Coordinates of C-alpha atoms and ligand atoms in Angstrom, one line a residue:
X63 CA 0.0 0.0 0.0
X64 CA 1.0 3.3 -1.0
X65 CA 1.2 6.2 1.4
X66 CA 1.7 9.9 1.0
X67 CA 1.5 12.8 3.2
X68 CA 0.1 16.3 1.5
X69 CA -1.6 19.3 2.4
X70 CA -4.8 19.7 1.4
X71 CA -8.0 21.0 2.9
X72 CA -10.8 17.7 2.6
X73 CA -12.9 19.2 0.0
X74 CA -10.1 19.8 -2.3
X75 CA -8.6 16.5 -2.1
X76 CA -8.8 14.2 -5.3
X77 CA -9.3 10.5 -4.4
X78 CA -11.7 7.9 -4.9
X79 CA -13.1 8.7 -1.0
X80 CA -12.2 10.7 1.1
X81 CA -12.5 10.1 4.9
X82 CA -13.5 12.9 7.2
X83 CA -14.1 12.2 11.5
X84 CA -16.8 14.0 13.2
X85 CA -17.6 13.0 16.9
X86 CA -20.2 12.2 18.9
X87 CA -22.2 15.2 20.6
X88 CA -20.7 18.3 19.0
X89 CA -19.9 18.5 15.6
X90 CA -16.5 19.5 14.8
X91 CA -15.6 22.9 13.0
X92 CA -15.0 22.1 9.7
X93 CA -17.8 19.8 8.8
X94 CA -18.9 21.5 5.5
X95 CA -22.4 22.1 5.2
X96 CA -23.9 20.1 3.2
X97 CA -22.9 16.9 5.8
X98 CA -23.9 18.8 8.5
X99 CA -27.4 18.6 7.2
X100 CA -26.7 14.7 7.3
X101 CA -25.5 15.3 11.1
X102 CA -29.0 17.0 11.9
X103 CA -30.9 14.2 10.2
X104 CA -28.9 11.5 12.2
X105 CA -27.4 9.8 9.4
X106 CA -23.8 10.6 10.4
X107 CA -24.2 9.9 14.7
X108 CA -20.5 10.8 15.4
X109 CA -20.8 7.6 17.5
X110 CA -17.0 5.3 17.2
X111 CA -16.6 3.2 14.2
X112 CA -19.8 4.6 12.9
X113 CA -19.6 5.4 9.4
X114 CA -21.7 6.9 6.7
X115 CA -20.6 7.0 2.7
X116 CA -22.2 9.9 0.9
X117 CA -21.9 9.7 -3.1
X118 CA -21.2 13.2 -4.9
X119 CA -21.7 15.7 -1.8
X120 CA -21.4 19.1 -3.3
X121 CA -18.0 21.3 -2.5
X122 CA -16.0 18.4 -2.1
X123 CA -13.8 17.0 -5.2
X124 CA -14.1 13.8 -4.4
X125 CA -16.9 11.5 -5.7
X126 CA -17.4 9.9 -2.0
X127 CA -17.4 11.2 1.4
X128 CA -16.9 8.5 4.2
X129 CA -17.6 10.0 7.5
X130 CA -15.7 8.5 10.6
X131 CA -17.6 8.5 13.6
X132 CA -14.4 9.9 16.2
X133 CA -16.7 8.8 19.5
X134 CA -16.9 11.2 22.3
X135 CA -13.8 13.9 22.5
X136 CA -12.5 13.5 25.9
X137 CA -12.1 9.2 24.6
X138 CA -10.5 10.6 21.3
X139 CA -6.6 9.7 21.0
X140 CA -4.0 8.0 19.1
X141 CA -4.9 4.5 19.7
X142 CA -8.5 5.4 18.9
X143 CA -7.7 7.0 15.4
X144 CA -5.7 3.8 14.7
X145 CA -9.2 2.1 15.2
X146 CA -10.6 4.2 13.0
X147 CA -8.2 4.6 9.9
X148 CA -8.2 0.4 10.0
X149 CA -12.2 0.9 10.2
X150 CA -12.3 3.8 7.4
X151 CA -9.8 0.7 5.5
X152 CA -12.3 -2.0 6.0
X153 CA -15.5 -0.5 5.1
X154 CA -14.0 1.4 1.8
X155 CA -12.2 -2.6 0.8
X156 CA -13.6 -3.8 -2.6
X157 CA -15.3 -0.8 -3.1
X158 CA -12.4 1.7 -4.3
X159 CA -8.5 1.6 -4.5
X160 CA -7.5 4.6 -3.7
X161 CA -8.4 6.6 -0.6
X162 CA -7.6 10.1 1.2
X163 CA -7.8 11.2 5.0
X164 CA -8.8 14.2 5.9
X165 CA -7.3 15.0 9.3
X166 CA -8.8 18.1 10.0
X167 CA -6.9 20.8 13.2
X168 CA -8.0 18.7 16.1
X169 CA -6.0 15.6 15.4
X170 CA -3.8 17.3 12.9
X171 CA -0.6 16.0 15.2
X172 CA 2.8 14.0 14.5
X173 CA 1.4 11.2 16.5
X174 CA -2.1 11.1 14.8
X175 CA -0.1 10.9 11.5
X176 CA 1.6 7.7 12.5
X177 CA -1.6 6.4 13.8
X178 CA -3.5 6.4 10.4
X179 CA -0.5 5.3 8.7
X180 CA -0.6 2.7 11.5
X181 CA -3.9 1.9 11.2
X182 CA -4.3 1.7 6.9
X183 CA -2.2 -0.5 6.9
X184 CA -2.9 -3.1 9.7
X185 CA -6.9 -2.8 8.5
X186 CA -5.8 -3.6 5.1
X187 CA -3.9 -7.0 5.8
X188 CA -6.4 -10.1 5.3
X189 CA -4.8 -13.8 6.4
X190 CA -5.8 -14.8 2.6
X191 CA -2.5 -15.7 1.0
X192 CA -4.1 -19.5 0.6
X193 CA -7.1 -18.7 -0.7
X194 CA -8.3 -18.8 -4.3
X195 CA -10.9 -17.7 -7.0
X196 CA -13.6 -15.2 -6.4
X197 CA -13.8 -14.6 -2.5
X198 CA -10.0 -13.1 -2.6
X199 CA -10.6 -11.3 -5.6
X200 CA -13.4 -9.1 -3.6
X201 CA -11.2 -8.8 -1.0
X202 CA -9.2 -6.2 -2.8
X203 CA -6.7 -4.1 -0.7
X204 CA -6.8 -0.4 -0.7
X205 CA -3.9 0.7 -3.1
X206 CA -3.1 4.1 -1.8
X207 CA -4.1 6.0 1.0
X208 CA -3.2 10.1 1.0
X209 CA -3.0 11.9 4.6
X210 CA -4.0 15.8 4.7
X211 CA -2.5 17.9 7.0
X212 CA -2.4 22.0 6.7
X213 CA 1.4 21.1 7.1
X214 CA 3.5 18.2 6.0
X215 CA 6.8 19.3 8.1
X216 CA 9.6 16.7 8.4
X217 CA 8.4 15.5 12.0
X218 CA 4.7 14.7 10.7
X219 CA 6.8 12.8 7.7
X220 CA 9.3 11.1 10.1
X221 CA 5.5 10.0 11.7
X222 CA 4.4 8.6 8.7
X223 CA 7.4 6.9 8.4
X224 CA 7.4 5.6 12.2
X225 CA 3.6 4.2 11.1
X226 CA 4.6 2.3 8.2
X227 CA 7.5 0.6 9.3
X228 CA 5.8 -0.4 12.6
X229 CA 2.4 -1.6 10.6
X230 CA 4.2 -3.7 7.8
X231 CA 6.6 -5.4 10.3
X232 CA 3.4 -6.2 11.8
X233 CA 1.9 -7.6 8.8
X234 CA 4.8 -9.8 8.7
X235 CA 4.4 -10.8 11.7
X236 CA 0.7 -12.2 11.2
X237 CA 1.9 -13.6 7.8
X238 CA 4.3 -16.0 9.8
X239 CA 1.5 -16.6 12.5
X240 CA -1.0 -17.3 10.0
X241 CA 0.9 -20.0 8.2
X242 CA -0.5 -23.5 8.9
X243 CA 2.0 -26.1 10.5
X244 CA 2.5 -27.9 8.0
X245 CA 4.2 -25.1 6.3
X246 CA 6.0 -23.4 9.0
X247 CA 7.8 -25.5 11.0
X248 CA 11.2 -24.3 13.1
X249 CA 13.6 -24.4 10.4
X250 CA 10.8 -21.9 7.9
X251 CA 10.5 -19.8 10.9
X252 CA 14.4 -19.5 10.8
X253 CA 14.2 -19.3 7.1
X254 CA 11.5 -16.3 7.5
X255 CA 14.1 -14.6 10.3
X256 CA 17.3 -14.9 7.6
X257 CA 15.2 -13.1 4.8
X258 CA 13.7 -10.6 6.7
X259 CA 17.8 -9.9 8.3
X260 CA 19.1 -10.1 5.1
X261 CA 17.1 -7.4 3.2
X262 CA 16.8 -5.5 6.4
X263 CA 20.6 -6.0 6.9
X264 CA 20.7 -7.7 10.6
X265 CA 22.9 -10.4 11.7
X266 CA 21.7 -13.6 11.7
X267 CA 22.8 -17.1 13.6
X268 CA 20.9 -20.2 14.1
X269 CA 21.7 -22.8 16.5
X270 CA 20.9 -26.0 15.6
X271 CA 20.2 -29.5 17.4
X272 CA 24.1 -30.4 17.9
X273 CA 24.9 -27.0 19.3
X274 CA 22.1 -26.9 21.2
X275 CA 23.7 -30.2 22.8
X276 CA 26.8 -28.6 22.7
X277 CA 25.7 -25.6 24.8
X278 CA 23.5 -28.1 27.0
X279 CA 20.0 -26.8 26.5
X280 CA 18.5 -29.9 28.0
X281 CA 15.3 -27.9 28.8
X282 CA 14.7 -26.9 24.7
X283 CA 16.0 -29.9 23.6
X284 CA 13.4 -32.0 25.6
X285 CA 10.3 -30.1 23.8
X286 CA 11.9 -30.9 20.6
X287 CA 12.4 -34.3 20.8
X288 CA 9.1 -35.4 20.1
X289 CA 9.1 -34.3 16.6
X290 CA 10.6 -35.3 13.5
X291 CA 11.1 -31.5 12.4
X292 CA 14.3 -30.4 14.4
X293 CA 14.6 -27.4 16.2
X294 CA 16.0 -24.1 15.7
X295 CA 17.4 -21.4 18.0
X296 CA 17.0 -18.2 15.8
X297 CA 19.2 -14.8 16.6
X298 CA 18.9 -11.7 15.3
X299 CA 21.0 -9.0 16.4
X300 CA 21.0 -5.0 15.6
X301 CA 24.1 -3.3 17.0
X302 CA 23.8 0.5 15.2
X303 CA 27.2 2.6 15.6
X304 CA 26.4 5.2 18.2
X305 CA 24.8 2.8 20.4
X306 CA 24.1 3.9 24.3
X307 CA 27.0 2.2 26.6
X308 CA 26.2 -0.5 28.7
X309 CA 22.5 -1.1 27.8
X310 CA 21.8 -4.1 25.3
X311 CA 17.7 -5.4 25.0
X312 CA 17.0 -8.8 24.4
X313 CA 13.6 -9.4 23.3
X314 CA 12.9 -13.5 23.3
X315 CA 9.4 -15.0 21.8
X316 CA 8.4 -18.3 22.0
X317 CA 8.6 -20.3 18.4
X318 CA 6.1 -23.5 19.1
X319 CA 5.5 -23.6 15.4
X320 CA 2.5 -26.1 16.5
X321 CA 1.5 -27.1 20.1
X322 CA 0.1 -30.7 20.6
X323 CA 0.7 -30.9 24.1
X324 CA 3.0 -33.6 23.5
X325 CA 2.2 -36.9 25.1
X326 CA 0.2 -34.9 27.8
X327 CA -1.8 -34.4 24.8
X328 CA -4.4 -31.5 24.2
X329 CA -8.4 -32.2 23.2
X330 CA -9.0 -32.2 19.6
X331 CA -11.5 -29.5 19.6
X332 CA -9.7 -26.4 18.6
X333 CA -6.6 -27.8 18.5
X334 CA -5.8 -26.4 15.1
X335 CA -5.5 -23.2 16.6
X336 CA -1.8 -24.0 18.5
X337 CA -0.5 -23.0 14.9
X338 CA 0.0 -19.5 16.8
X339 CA 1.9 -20.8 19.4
X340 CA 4.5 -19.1 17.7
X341 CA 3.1 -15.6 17.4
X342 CA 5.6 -14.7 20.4
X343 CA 8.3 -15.4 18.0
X344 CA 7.3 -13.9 15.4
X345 CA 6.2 -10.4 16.7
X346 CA 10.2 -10.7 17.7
X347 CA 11.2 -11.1 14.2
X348 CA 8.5 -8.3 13.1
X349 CA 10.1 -6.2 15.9
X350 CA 13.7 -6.6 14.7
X351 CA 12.5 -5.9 11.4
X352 CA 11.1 -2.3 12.3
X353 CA 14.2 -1.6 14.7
X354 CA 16.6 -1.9 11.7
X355 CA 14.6 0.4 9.4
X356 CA 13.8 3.1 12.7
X357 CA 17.8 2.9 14.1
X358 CA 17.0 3.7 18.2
X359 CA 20.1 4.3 19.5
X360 CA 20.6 1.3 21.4
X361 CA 21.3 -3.0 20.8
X362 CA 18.5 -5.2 20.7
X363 CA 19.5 -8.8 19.9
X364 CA 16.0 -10.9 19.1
X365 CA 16.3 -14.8 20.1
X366 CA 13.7 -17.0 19.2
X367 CA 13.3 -20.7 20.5
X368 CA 11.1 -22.6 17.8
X369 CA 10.6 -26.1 18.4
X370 CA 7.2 -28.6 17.9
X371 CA 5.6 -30.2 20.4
X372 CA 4.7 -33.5 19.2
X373 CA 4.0 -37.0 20.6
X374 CA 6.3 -38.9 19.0
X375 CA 8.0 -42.0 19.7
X376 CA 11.0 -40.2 20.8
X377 CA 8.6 -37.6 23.0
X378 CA 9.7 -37.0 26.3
X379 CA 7.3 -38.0 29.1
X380 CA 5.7 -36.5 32.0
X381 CA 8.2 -37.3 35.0
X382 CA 11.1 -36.7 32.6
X383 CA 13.9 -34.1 34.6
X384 CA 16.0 -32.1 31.9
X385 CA 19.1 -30.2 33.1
X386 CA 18.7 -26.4 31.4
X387 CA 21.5 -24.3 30.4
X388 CA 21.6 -22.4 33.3
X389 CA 22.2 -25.2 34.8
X390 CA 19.2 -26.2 36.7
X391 CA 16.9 -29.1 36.5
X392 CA 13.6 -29.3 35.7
X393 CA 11.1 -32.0 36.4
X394 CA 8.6 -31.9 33.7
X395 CA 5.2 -33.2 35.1
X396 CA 3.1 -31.9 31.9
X397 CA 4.6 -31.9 28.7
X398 CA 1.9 -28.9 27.3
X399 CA 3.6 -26.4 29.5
X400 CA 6.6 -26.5 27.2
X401 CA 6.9 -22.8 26.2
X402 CA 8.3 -22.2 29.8
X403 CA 11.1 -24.8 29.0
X404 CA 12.3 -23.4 25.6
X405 CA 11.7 -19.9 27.2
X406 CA 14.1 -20.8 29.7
X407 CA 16.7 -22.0 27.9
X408 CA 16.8 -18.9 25.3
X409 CA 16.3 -16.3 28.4
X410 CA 19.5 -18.2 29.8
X411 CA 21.3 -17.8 26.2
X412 CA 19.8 -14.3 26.4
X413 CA 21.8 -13.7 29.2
X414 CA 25.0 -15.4 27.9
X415 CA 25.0 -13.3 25.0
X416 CA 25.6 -9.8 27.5
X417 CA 22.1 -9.0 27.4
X418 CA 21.3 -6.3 30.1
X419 CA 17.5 -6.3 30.4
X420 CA 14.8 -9.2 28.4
X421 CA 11.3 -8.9 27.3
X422 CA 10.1 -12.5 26.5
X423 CA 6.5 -12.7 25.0
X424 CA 5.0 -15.8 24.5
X425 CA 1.4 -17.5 24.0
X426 CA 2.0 -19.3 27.1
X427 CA -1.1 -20.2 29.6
X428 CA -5.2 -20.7 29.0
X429 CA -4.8 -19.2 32.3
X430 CA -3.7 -15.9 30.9
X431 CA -7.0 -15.6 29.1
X432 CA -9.1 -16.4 32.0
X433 CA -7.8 -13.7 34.1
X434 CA -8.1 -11.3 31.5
X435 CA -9.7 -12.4 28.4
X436 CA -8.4 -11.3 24.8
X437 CA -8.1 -7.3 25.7
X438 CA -5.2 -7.0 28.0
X439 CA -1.8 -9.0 27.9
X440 CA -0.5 -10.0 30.8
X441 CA 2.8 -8.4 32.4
X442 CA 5.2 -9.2 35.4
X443 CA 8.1 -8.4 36.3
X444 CA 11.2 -8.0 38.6
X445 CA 12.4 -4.4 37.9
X446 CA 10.0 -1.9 38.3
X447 CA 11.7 0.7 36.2
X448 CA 11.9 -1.7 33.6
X449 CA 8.4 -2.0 34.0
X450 CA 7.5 1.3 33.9
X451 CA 9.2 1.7 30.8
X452 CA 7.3 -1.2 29.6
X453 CA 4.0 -0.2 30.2
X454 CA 4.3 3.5 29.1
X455 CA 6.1 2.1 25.6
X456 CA 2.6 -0.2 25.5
X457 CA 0.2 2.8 26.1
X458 CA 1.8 4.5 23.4
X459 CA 1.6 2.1 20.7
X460 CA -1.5 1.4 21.9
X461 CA -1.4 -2.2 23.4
X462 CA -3.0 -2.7 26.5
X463 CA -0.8 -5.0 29.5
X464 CA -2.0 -5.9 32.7
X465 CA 0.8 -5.8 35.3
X466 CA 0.0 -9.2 37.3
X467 CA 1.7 -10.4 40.6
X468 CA 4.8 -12.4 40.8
X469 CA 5.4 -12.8 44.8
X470 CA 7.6 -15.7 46.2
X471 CA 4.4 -17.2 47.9
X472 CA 3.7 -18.9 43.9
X473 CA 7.3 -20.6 44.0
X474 CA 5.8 -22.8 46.7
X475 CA 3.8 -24.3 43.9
X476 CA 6.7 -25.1 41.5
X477 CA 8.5 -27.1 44.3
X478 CA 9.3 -30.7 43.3
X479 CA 11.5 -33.5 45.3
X480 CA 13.3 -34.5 42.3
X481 CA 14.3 -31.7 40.8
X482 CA 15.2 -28.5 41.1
X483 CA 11.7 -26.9 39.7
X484 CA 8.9 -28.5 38.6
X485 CA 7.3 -27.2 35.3
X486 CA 3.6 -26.8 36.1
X487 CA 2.2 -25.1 39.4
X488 CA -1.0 -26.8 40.1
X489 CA -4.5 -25.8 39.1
X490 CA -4.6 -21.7 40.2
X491 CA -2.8 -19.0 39.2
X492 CA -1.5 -20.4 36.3
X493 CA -0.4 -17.9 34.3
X494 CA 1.5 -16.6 37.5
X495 CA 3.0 -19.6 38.1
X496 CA 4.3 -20.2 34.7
X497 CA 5.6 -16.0 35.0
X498 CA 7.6 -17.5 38.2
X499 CA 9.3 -20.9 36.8
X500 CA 10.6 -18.3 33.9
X501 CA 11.9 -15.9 36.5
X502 CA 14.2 -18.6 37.5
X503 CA 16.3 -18.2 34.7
X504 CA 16.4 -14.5 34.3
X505 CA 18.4 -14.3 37.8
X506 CA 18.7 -11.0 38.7
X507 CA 18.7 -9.5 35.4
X508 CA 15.9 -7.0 34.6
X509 CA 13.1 -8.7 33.0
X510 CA 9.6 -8.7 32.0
X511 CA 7.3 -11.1 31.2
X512 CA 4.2 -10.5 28.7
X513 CA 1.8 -13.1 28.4
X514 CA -0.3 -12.5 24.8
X515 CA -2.5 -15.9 25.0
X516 CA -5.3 -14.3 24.9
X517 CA -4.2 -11.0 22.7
X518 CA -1.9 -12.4 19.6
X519 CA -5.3 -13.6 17.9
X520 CA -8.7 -12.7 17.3
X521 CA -11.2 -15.4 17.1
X522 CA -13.7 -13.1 15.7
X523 CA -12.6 -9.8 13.1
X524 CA -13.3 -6.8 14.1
X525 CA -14.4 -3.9 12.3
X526 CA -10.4 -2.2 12.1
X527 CA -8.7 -5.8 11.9
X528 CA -9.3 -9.0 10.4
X529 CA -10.1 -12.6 12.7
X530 CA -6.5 -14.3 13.2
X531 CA -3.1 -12.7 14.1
X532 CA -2.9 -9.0 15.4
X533 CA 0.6 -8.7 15.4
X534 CA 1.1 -7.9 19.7
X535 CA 3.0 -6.9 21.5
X536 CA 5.5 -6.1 18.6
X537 CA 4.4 -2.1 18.2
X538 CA 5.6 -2.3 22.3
X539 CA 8.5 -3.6 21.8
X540 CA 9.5 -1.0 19.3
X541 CA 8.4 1.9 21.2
X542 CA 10.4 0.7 24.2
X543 CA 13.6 0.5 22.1
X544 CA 12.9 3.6 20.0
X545 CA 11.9 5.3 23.3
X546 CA 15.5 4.3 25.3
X547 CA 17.4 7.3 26.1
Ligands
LIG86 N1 0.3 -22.9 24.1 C1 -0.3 -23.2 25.3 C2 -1.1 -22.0 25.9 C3 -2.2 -21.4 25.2 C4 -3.5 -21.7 25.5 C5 -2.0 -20.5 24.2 C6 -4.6 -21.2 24.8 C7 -3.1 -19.9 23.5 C8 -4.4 -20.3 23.8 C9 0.6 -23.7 26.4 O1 1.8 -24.3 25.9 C10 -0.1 -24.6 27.2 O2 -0.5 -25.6 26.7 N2 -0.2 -24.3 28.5 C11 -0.9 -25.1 29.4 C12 -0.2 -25.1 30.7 C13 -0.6 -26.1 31.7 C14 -0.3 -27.5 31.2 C15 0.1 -25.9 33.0 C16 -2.3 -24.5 29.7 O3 -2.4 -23.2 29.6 O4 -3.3 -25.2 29.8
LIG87 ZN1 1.4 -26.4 25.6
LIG88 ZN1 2.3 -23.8 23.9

């Protein structure tokens, strides 16, 4: 999709549509008149994600008017614009290619810039590449989209830029997440990493089983052993030339390209879905993607653990104890709660590597979702500063995190006679008790912990998005490293 920035009043601009907002209770200034008499007559309500399409509406040059409902004022904000240039997107899909927004003085802003860019493009993306014939042909994408300011300086333009490169490493990231299992198993997911460093000019390694054995990830190997597909340890680093002394991020994602639960194995109903088992991972390698092209000032190295969980004759079994590369063992009572064993491995790597403070996201517990459904990620921690940065990086790009407990009572649960840790916690608190095994291996480096079970995916599309992948926490991640100082 094609996006440029002009300046332009609305009625003057030349596209297929163009999009105007207007919220909910008081009209906005520059409505021209002749929608205002649609305001009056309640066709356009103002009301979020409302909108109305008026054909030929005199004054303005272009042969459709879409009007955005904004919602009420004191709710309007970035993240809500987002919403509504995906929406805008969605509803003008099939209908025309080409499409201009009108932003008009009230959200006529840097950061509302980056937010329609943002938005176009993720409401644009459909999980479609394996369709074929007529449904995907009227699924056509918008083409173009043009953004009106009064004044394109070079900070709304750096914006735009900040938008785009966020949004389309996004888009990669649910094309990886979207892929079924039989086409993306570790070593494709490593294959998708090398391209993407390659043209984004990265440095790539992959680990494979022998160096794995080598290093002794016992806890990583142990997942993979079940399947016939062999496992990959993917790293990405970004090192830019000026980079801020003595900080280096290292962002981890779980790779489970699919998620049988092993020989603790999982119901068939819905188990199709554990293809996204590897979202984690891959809003990693989208996140590395849009640090190379938006150079903040400081290292990020991306490490992705990507392994299947199968049953196979080779599976391990519950009651199996691995030794991890840290060094501890692990007594693995449930073979489904393996993201926390190829989490702790890589978060160990992570810290062999020189990493100074981790971010690990991962699909990891049902337990997650329970406690929070699919609107809010979950978070913990044990730095609160790195926290803080955290959580203001995710209310700026718009994702919302849940900052959850992670008290020593919950390491009660993980205690085991055999081993050093047991890998499961008992019935409650699960997604707290997984956050706490991991915390093991983090040791006293900063770390946080976002669980996106219930966030990486939407069962259902909604009216900015389509059903399937989102792309979280990966805009986060890039604010926080973009946002180091
Ligand atoms: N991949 C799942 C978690 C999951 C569940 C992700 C639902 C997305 C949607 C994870 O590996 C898993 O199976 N976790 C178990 C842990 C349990 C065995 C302690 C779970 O949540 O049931
Ligand atoms: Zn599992
Ligand atoms: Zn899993």
């Amino acid at each position: 999709m094609e996006l440029t920035l002009i300046s332009s009043p609305a009625a003057a601009l030349d596209a297929e549509a163009v999009v105007v907002l207007e919220s909910e209770g008081s009209k906005r200034a520059d409505l021209e008149k002749p929608l205002a008499a649609f305001y009056d007559s309640g066709e356009i309500t103002g009301k979020f994600l409302d909108f109305a399409l008026f054909h030929g509406v005199e004054g303005y040059k272009a042969r459709r008017v879409l009007v955005a409902g904004a919602g009420k004022p004191d709710k309007f904000d970035a993240a809500a614009l987002r919403k509504l240039a995906g929406g805008a997107v969605r509803f003008l899909k099939g209908k025309v290619t080409a499409i201009a927004f009108a932003l008009d003085a009230a959200a006529d802003s840097a950061e509302y810039v980056a937010a329609v860019a943002e938005g176009a493009l993720l409401g644009n993306w459909e999980p479609d590449r394996l369709k074929t014939g007529k449904e995907k042909e009227e699924s056509k994408p918008i083409a173009s989209v043009t953004i009106a300011v009064a004044k394109p300086d070079t900070e709304r333009t750096a914006a735009l830029e900040r938008g785009r490169a966020i949004a389309e490493a996004a888009n990669l990231t649910r094309d990886i997440s979207v892929e079924p299992p039989n086409l993306l198993q570790p070593t494709a997911l490593a294959d998708h990493a090398r391209r993407m460093c390659e043209a984004a000019g990265l440095s790539f390694d992959v680990l494979d089983r022998d160096r794995m054995r080598q290093l002794g990830m016992g806890a990583l190997l142990g997942v993979a052993q079940g399947s016939a597909e062999p496992p990959a340890l993917i790293i990405m680093r970004y090192q830019p030339a000026d980079a801020l002394p003595g900080v280096h991020l290292g962002f981890v994602g779980k790779g489970v390209t699919f998620d049988t639960g092993g020989i603790s194995i999982k119901p068939a109903e819905g188990m199709e879905k554990m293809k996204y088992d590897m979202a984690g991972g891959a809003a990693v390698i989208g996140a590395m993607q849009a640090i190379a092209r938006l150079k903040p000032r400081v290292a990020v190295t991306g490490i992705v653990p990507a392994v299947e969980n199968m049953p196979g004759g080779r599976a391990q079994r519950p009651g199996d104890i691995v030794t991890s590369l840290s060094g501890k063992t692990i007594e693995v009572l449930n073979t489904d709660a393996e993201g926390r064993l190829i989490l702790a491995d890589a978060l160990a790597y992570a810290r062999q590597l020189g990493c100074t403070h981790l971010v690990d996201t991962a699909t990891l517990t049902g337990a997650v979702v329970v406690a929070l459904g699919h609107v809010s990620s979950g978070v913990w921690t044990n730095n609160d500063p790195l926290l803080q940065r955290w959580m203001e990086a995710a209310k700026q790009a718009g994702e919302r995190m849940w900052h959850m407990p992670l008290d020593d009572d919950y390491r009660e649960q993980l205690k085991t006679v055999y081993a050093d840790i047991a890998n499961i916690g008992g019935r409650w608190g699960g997604a707290c008790t997984a956050a706490m095994f991991l915390k093991e291996f983090v040791d006293e480096t900063p770390w946080v912990h976002v669980d996106v079970a219930g966030t990486a995916w939407l069962d259902d599309a909604k009216p900015f998005m389509a059903k399937g992948p989102t792309g979280a926490p990966l805009a986060s991640f890039v604010t926080l490293a973009l946002n180091w100082k």
